[in-house]
Amino acid sequence: MNSELFQPTLPLGEPELMRASAYQRYLDEMRTEAGGISTRISQLSPSLKADLLRFGEDGGASEVVEVMAACVRHGKRVTIHIQTGERVVPLTVFAQERLVHSPVAPEELVGKPLLDLKVMHVEPALLQPPGEGHTMLVGAEAAHYPLAPLLWELAMRGLRRELLPEIAGPAVYRVAPGLDTASLPASGAVMAAIQRLARQGASLRELSDWPGMDRERATRLLNALYLQSGLIVSRSHPDAVRDTWF
């Protein structure tokens, strides 16, 4: 198989969506040629690579939000190849610029059943964000979207129902003062919980007992706030030390 036909990202134009079966054959070929692991993941930073390998070979994982969280946390430019149905959507994440490049509008992507989304592969981004000097490597303006709404939807509606590892364990949580809570796509009990967390801290147990909340909803909210860089996690708070359910 000619691997040049299966370049995950085409910098000179918007990529066509590849069939998942064809892309999987491409990944299998890369692993075979490299003696078991894709050479592309070896080009990632050591810390990000270590994070991604927790989820499986080549950084593949069924939980998209975990992979997105790792990429955002390390502030790297990466392309995440996500299987949705029979096709693969390459999402290029510009973590520091808080942008994502996608041939499919994020609202269309998250409009599908999020439980069906699967990360197939992660690699260093070939595309560059708007404003970079190499304009031939910058995708079409219309294919760039803000990253924050996508992260919110993945956290609130995706597969993961447990706290992300970085915020799990005994802790008291509070909304960071600089977070613009009015801009969050939340309403009802979730918005009330956000506003309350802006005034006072709470453990996961306490948050789960607030009106309209339960453990899963509280967990998803904390993950979503963390991905917005809007969560303060205190592990030295007396309530965190005493908490036995997290």
Coordinates of N, CA, C and O in Angstrom, one line a residue, residues 94-216:
F94 N -5.3 23.2 18.2 CA -4.3 24.2 18.5 C -4.6 24.7 20.0 O -5.4 25.6 20.2
A95 N -3.9 24.0 20.9 CA -4.3 24.1 22.3 C -4.0 25.6 22.8 O -4.9 26.1 23.5
Q96 N -2.9 26.1 22.5 CA -2.5 27.4 23.0 C -3.4 28.5 22.4 O -3.7 29.5 23.0
E97 N -3.8 28.3 21.1 CA -4.6 29.3 20.4 C -6.1 29.1 20.7 O -7.0 29.9 20.3
R98 N -6.4 27.9 21.4 CA -7.8 27.6 21.7 C -8.7 27.5 20.5 O -9.8 27.9 20.4
L99 N -8.1 26.8 19.4 CA -8.8 26.7 18.2 C -8.8 25.2 17.8 O -7.9 24.4 18.2
V100 N -9.7 24.8 16.9 CA -9.7 23.5 16.3 C -9.9 23.6 14.9 O -10.8 24.4 14.5
H101 N -9.2 22.8 14.0 CA -9.5 22.8 12.6 C -10.2 21.5 12.3 O -9.7 20.4 12.7
S102 N -11.3 21.5 11.6 CA -12.0 20.3 11.3 C -12.7 20.4 10.0 O -13.3 21.5 9.7
P103 N -12.7 19.4 9.1 CA -13.5 19.4 7.9 C -15.0 19.3 8.2 O -15.8 19.5 7.3
V104 N -15.3 18.9 9.4 CA -16.7 18.7 9.8 C -17.0 19.7 10.9 O -16.2 19.8 11.9
A105 N -18.0 20.5 10.8 CA -18.3 21.5 11.8 C -18.5 20.8 13.2 O -19.2 19.7 13.2
P106 N -17.9 21.3 14.3 CA -18.1 20.6 15.6 C -19.5 20.4 16.0 O -19.8 19.3 16.6
E107 N -20.4 21.3 15.6 CA -21.8 21.0 16.0 C -22.4 19.8 15.3 O -23.3 19.1 15.8
E108 N -21.9 19.6 14.1 CA -22.3 18.4 13.4 C -21.7 17.1 14.0 O -22.4 16.1 14.1
L109 N -20.5 17.2 14.4 CA -19.8 16.1 15.0 C -20.4 15.7 16.3 O -20.7 14.5 16.6
V110 N -20.7 16.7 17.2 CA -21.2 16.4 18.5 C -22.7 16.2 18.4 O -23.4 15.8 19.4
G111 N -23.3 16.5 17.2 CA -24.7 16.2 17.0 C -25.0 14.7 16.8 O -26.1 14.2 17.0
K112 N -23.9 14.0 16.6 CA -24.0 12.5 16.4 C -23.9 11.9 17.8 O -23.5 12.6 18.8
P113 N -24.3 10.6 18.0 CA -24.1 10.0 19.3 C -22.7 10.0 19.7 O -21.8 9.3 19.1
L114 N -22.4 10.7 20.8 CA -21.0 10.8 21.2 C -20.4 9.5 21.7 O -19.2 9.4 21.7
L115 N -21.2 8.6 22.1 CA -20.7 7.3 22.6 C -20.1 6.5 21.5 O -19.3 5.6 21.7
D116 N -20.4 6.9 20.2 CA -19.9 6.2 19.0 C -18.6 6.7 18.6 O -17.9 6.1 17.7
L117 N -18.1 7.8 19.1 CA -16.9 8.4 18.7 C -15.7 7.6 19.3 O -15.7 7.2 20.4
K118 N -14.7 7.4 18.4 CA -13.5 6.6 18.9 C -12.2 7.2 18.3 O -12.1 7.5 17.1
V119 N -11.2 7.4 19.2 CA -10.0 7.9 18.7 C -9.2 6.8 18.1 O -9.0 5.7 18.7
M120 N -8.8 7.0 16.8 CA -8.0 6.0 16.2 C -6.5 6.2 16.2 O -5.7 5.3 16.3
H121 N -6.1 7.5 16.2 CA -4.7 7.8 16.2 C -4.5 9.3 16.5 O -5.3 10.1 16.3
V122 N -3.3 9.6 17.1 CA -2.9 10.9 17.4 C -1.5 11.1 16.8 O -0.6 10.3 17.0
E123 N -1.3 12.3 16.2 CA 0.0 12.6 15.6 C 0.3 14.1 15.7 O -0.6 14.9 15.9
P124 N 1.5 14.5 15.5 CA 1.8 15.9 15.5 C 1.1 16.6 14.3 O 1.0 16.0 13.3
A125 N 0.6 17.8 14.6 CA -0.1 18.5 13.5 C 0.8 18.9 12.4 O 1.9 19.4 12.6
L126 N 0.3 18.7 11.2 CA 1.0 19.3 10.0 C 0.5 20.7 9.7 O 1.2 21.5 9.2
L127 N -0.8 20.9 9.9 CA -1.4 22.2 9.7 C -0.9 23.2 10.8 O -0.5 22.8 11.9
Q128 N -0.9 24.5 10.5 CA -0.5 25.5 11.4 C -1.7 26.4 11.6 O -2.6 26.5 10.8
P129 N -1.8 27.1 12.8 CA -3.0 28.0 13.1 C -2.9 29.2 12.2 O -1.9 29.6 11.7
P130 N -4.1 29.9 12.1 CA -4.1 31.2 11.4 C -3.1 32.2 12.0 O -2.9 32.2 13.2
G131 N -2.5 32.9 11.1 CA -1.5 33.9 11.5 C -0.1 33.5 11.4 O 0.8 34.3 11.6
E132 N 0.1 32.2 11.2 CA 1.5 31.7 11.0 C 2.0 32.1 9.7 O 1.3 32.4 8.7
G133 N 3.4 32.1 9.6 CA 4.0 32.6 8.3 C 3.8 31.7 7.1 O 3.7 32.2 6.0
H134 N 3.8 30.4 7.3 CA 3.6 29.5 6.2 C 2.2 29.3 5.8 O 1.5 28.4 6.3
T135 N 1.7 30.2 5.0 CA 0.2 30.2 4.7 C -0.2 29.0 4.0 O -1.4 28.6 4.1
M136 N 0.7 28.3 3.3 CA 0.2 27.1 2.6 C -0.1 26.0 3.6 O -0.7 25.0 3.2
L137 N 0.4 26.1 4.8 CA 0.1 25.1 5.8 C -1.1 25.5 6.7 O -1.4 24.7 7.7
V138 N -1.7 26.6 6.4 CA -2.9 27.0 7.2 C -4.2 26.6 6.5 O -4.3 26.8 5.3
G139 N -5.0 25.9 7.2 CA -6.3 25.4 6.6 C -7.2 26.6 6.3 O -7.0 27.7 6.6
A140 N -8.3 26.2 5.6 CA -9.3 27.2 5.2 C -9.9 27.9 6.4 O -10.1 27.3 7.4
E141 N -10.1 29.2 6.3 CA -10.6 30.0 7.5 C -11.9 29.4 8.0 O -12.1 29.4 9.2
A142 N -12.7 29.0 7.1 CA -14.1 28.5 7.5 C -14.0 27.2 8.2 O -15.0 26.8 8.9
A143 N -12.9 26.5 8.2 CA -12.8 25.2 8.9 C -12.2 25.3 10.3 O -11.9 24.3 10.9
H144 N -12.0 26.6 10.8 CA -11.5 26.8 12.1 C -12.6 27.2 13.0 O -13.5 28.0 12.7
Y145 N -12.6 26.6 14.2 CA -13.7 26.8 15.2 C -13.0 27.0 16.6 O -11.9 26.5 16.9
P146 N -13.8 27.7 17.5 CA -13.3 27.8 18.9 C -13.3 26.4 19.5 O -14.2 25.6 19.3
L147 N -12.3 26.1 20.3 CA -12.1 24.8 20.9 C -13.0 24.6 22.2 O -13.5 23.5 22.4
A148 N -13.2 25.7 22.9 CA -14.0 25.6 24.2 C -15.3 24.9 24.0 O -15.7 24.0 24.8
P149 N -16.2 25.3 23.1 CA -17.5 24.6 23.0 C -17.4 23.1 22.7 O -18.2 22.3 23.3
L150 N -16.5 22.7 21.9 CA -16.3 21.3 21.6 C -15.9 20.5 22.9 O -16.4 19.4 23.2
L151 N -14.9 21.1 23.6 CA -14.5 20.4 24.9 C -15.7 20.3 25.9 O -15.8 19.3 26.5
W152 N -16.5 21.3 25.9 CA -17.6 21.3 26.8 C -18.6 20.1 26.5 O -19.0 19.4 27.3
E153 N -18.9 20.0 25.2 CA -19.9 19.0 24.8 C -19.3 17.6 25.0 O -20.0 16.7 25.4
L154 N -18.0 17.4 24.7 CA -17.4 16.1 24.9 C -17.4 15.7 26.3 O -17.6 14.5 26.7
A155 N -17.2 16.7 27.2 CA -17.2 16.4 28.7 C -18.6 16.1 29.2 O -18.8 15.2 30.0
M156 N -19.6 16.9 28.7 CA -20.9 16.8 29.3 C -21.7 15.6 28.7 O -22.7 15.1 29.3
R157 N -21.4 15.2 27.4 CA -22.2 14.2 26.8 C -21.4 13.0 26.2 O -22.0 12.1 25.7
G158 N -20.1 13.0 26.4 CA -19.3 11.9 25.9 C -19.3 10.6 26.7 O -20.2 10.5 27.7
L159 N -18.4 9.7 26.4 CA -18.4 8.4 27.0 C -18.0 8.4 28.5 O -18.5 7.7 29.3
R160 N -17.0 9.3 28.9 CA -16.5 9.2 30.2 C -17.5 9.7 31.3 O -18.0 10.8 31.2
R161 N -17.6 8.9 32.3 CA -18.5 9.2 33.4 C -17.8 9.3 34.7 O -18.4 9.4 35.8
E162 N -16.4 9.2 34.7 CA -15.6 9.4 35.9 C -14.7 10.6 35.7 O -14.5 11.1 34.6
L163 N -14.2 11.1 36.9 CA -13.4 12.3 36.8 C -12.1 12.0 36.0 O -11.6 10.9 36.0
L164 N -11.6 13.0 35.3 CA -10.3 12.9 34.6 C -9.3 12.7 35.7 O -9.4 13.2 36.8
P165 N -8.2 11.9 35.3 CA -7.2 11.5 36.4 C -6.6 12.8 37.0 O -6.2 12.7 38.2
E166 N -6.5 13.9 36.3 CA -5.8 15.0 36.9 C -6.6 15.7 38.0 O -6.0 16.5 38.8
I167 N -7.9 15.5 38.1 CA -8.7 16.1 39.1 C -9.3 15.1 40.0 O -10.1 15.5 40.9
A168 N -9.1 13.8 39.8 CA -9.7 12.8 40.7 C -9.0 12.7 42.0 O -7.9 13.2 42.2
G169 N -9.7 12.0 42.9 CA -9.2 11.9 44.3 C -9.8 12.8 45.3 O -10.6 13.7 44.9
P170 N -9.4 12.7 46.5 CA -10.0 13.7 47.6 C -9.6 15.1 47.2 O -8.5 15.5 47.1
A171 N -10.7 15.9 47.1 CA -10.4 17.3 46.7 C -11.7 18.1 46.9 O -12.8 17.6 47.0
V172 N -11.5 19.4 47.0 CA -12.6 20.4 47.0 C -12.4 21.2 45.8 O -11.3 21.7 45.5
Y173 N -13.5 21.4 45.1 CA -13.5 22.1 43.8 C -14.2 23.5 43.9 O -15.2 23.6 44.6
R174 N -13.7 24.4 43.1 CA -14.3 25.7 43.0 C -14.1 26.3 41.6 O -13.1 26.0 41.0
V175 N -15.0 27.1 41.1 CA -14.9 27.8 39.8 C -13.8 28.9 40.0 O -13.8 29.7 40.9
A176 N -12.9 28.9 39.0 CA -11.8 29.9 39.0 C -12.4 31.3 38.8 O -13.4 31.5 38.0
P177 N -11.9 32.3 39.5 CA -12.5 33.7 39.5 C -12.5 34.2 38.1 O -13.4 35.0 37.7
G178 N -11.6 33.9 37.2 CA -11.5 34.5 35.9 C -12.4 33.9 34.8 O -12.5 34.4 33.7
L179 N -13.1 32.8 35.2 CA -14.0 32.1 34.2 C -15.2 32.9 33.9 O -16.0 33.3 34.9
D180 N -15.5 33.1 32.7 CA -16.8 33.8 32.3 C -17.9 32.8 32.3 O -18.2 32.2 31.3
T181 N -18.5 32.7 33.4 CA -19.6 31.7 33.5 C -20.8 32.0 32.7 O -21.5 31.0 32.2
A182 N -21.0 33.2 32.4 CA -22.2 33.6 31.5 C -22.1 33.1 30.1 O -23.1 32.9 29.4
S183 N -20.8 32.8 29.7 CA -20.6 32.3 28.3 C -20.7 30.8 28.2 O -20.7 30.3 27.0
L184 N -20.8 30.1 29.3 CA -20.9 28.7 29.2 C -22.3 28.2 28.7 O -23.3 28.8 29.1
P185 N -22.3 27.2 27.9 CA -23.6 26.6 27.3 C -24.3 25.8 28.4 O -24.5 24.6 28.2
A186 N -24.7 26.4 29.5 CA -25.3 25.7 30.6 C -26.6 26.4 31.0 O -26.7 27.6 30.8
S187 N -27.5 25.6 31.6 CA -28.7 26.2 32.1 C -29.3 25.4 33.2 O -28.7 24.3 33.5
G188 N -30.3 25.8 33.8 CA -31.0 25.0 34.8 C -30.1 24.7 36.0 O -29.3 25.5 36.5
A189 N -30.2 23.4 36.5 CA -29.4 23.0 37.6 C -27.9 23.1 37.4 O -27.2 23.4 38.4
V190 N -27.5 22.9 36.2 CA -26.0 22.9 35.9 C -25.5 24.3 36.1 O -24.5 24.6 36.7
M191 N -26.2 25.3 35.5 CA -25.8 26.7 35.7 C -25.9 27.1 37.1 O -25.0 27.9 37.6
A192 N -26.9 26.7 37.8 CA -27.0 27.0 39.3 C -25.8 26.5 40.0 O -25.3 27.1 40.9
A193 N -25.4 25.2 39.7 CA -24.3 24.6 40.4 C -23.0 25.4 40.0 O -22.1 25.6 40.9
I194 N -22.8 25.8 38.8 CA -21.7 26.6 38.4 C -21.6 27.9 39.2 O -20.5 28.3 39.7
Q195 N -22.7 28.6 39.3 CA -22.8 29.9 40.0 C -22.5 29.7 41.5 O -21.8 30.5 42.1
R196 N -23.0 28.6 42.0 CA -22.7 28.3 43.5 C -21.2 27.9 43.7 O -20.7 28.3 44.7
L197 N -20.6 27.2 42.7 CA -19.2 26.8 42.9 C -18.3 28.1 42.7 O -17.2 28.0 43.1
A198 N -18.9 29.1 42.1 CA -18.1 30.4 42.0 C -18.1 31.1 43.4 O -17.2 31.9 43.6
R199 N -19.0 30.7 44.2 CA -19.1 31.4 45.6 C -18.5 30.5 46.7 O -18.0 31.0 47.7
Q200 N -18.5 29.2 46.5 CA -18.1 28.3 47.5 C -17.5 27.0 46.9 O -17.9 26.6 45.9
G201 N -16.6 26.4 47.7 CA -16.1 25.1 47.2 C -16.9 24.0 47.6 O -17.8 24.1 48.5
A202 N -16.8 22.8 47.0 CA -17.5 21.6 47.3 C -16.8 20.4 46.8 O -16.0 20.4 45.8
S203 N -16.9 19.3 47.6 CA -16.4 18.0 47.1 C -17.3 17.4 46.1 O -18.4 17.9 45.9
L204 N -16.9 16.4 45.5 CA -17.7 15.7 44.5 C -19.0 15.2 45.2 O -20.1 15.3 44.6
R205 N -18.8 14.6 46.4 CA -20.0 14.1 47.1 C -21.0 15.3 47.4 O -22.2 15.1 47.2
E206 N -20.5 16.4 47.8 CA -21.4 17.5 48.1 C -22.1 18.0 46.9 O -23.3 18.3 46.8
L207 N -21.3 18.2 45.8 CA -21.8 18.7 44.5 C -22.9 17.7 44.0 O -23.9 18.2 43.5
S208 N -22.7 16.4 44.2 CA -23.7 15.4 43.7 C -25.0 15.6 44.4 O -26.1 15.2 43.9
D209 N -25.0 16.1 45.7 CA -26.2 16.3 46.4 C -27.0 17.6 46.2 O -28.0 17.8 46.8
W210 N -26.4 18.5 45.4 CA -27.1 19.7 45.2 C -28.3 19.5 44.3 O -28.4 18.5 43.6
P211 N -29.3 20.5 44.4 CA -30.5 20.3 43.6 C -30.3 20.1 42.1 O -29.5 20.8 41.5
G212 N -30.9 19.0 41.6 CA -30.8 18.7 40.2 C -29.6 18.0 39.8 O -29.3 17.8 38.6
M213 N -28.7 17.7 40.7 CA -27.4 17.1 40.4 C -27.4 15.6 40.9 O -28.2 15.2 41.8
D214 N -26.5 14.8 40.3 CA -26.2 13.5 40.8 C -24.7 13.3 40.6 O -24.1 14.1 40.1
R215 N -24.2 12.1 40.9 CA -22.8 11.9 40.8 C -22.3 12.0 39.3 O -21.3 12.7 39.1
E216 N -23.0 11.4 38.4 CA -22.6 11.5 37.0 C -22.6 12.9 36.5 O -21.7 13.4 35.9

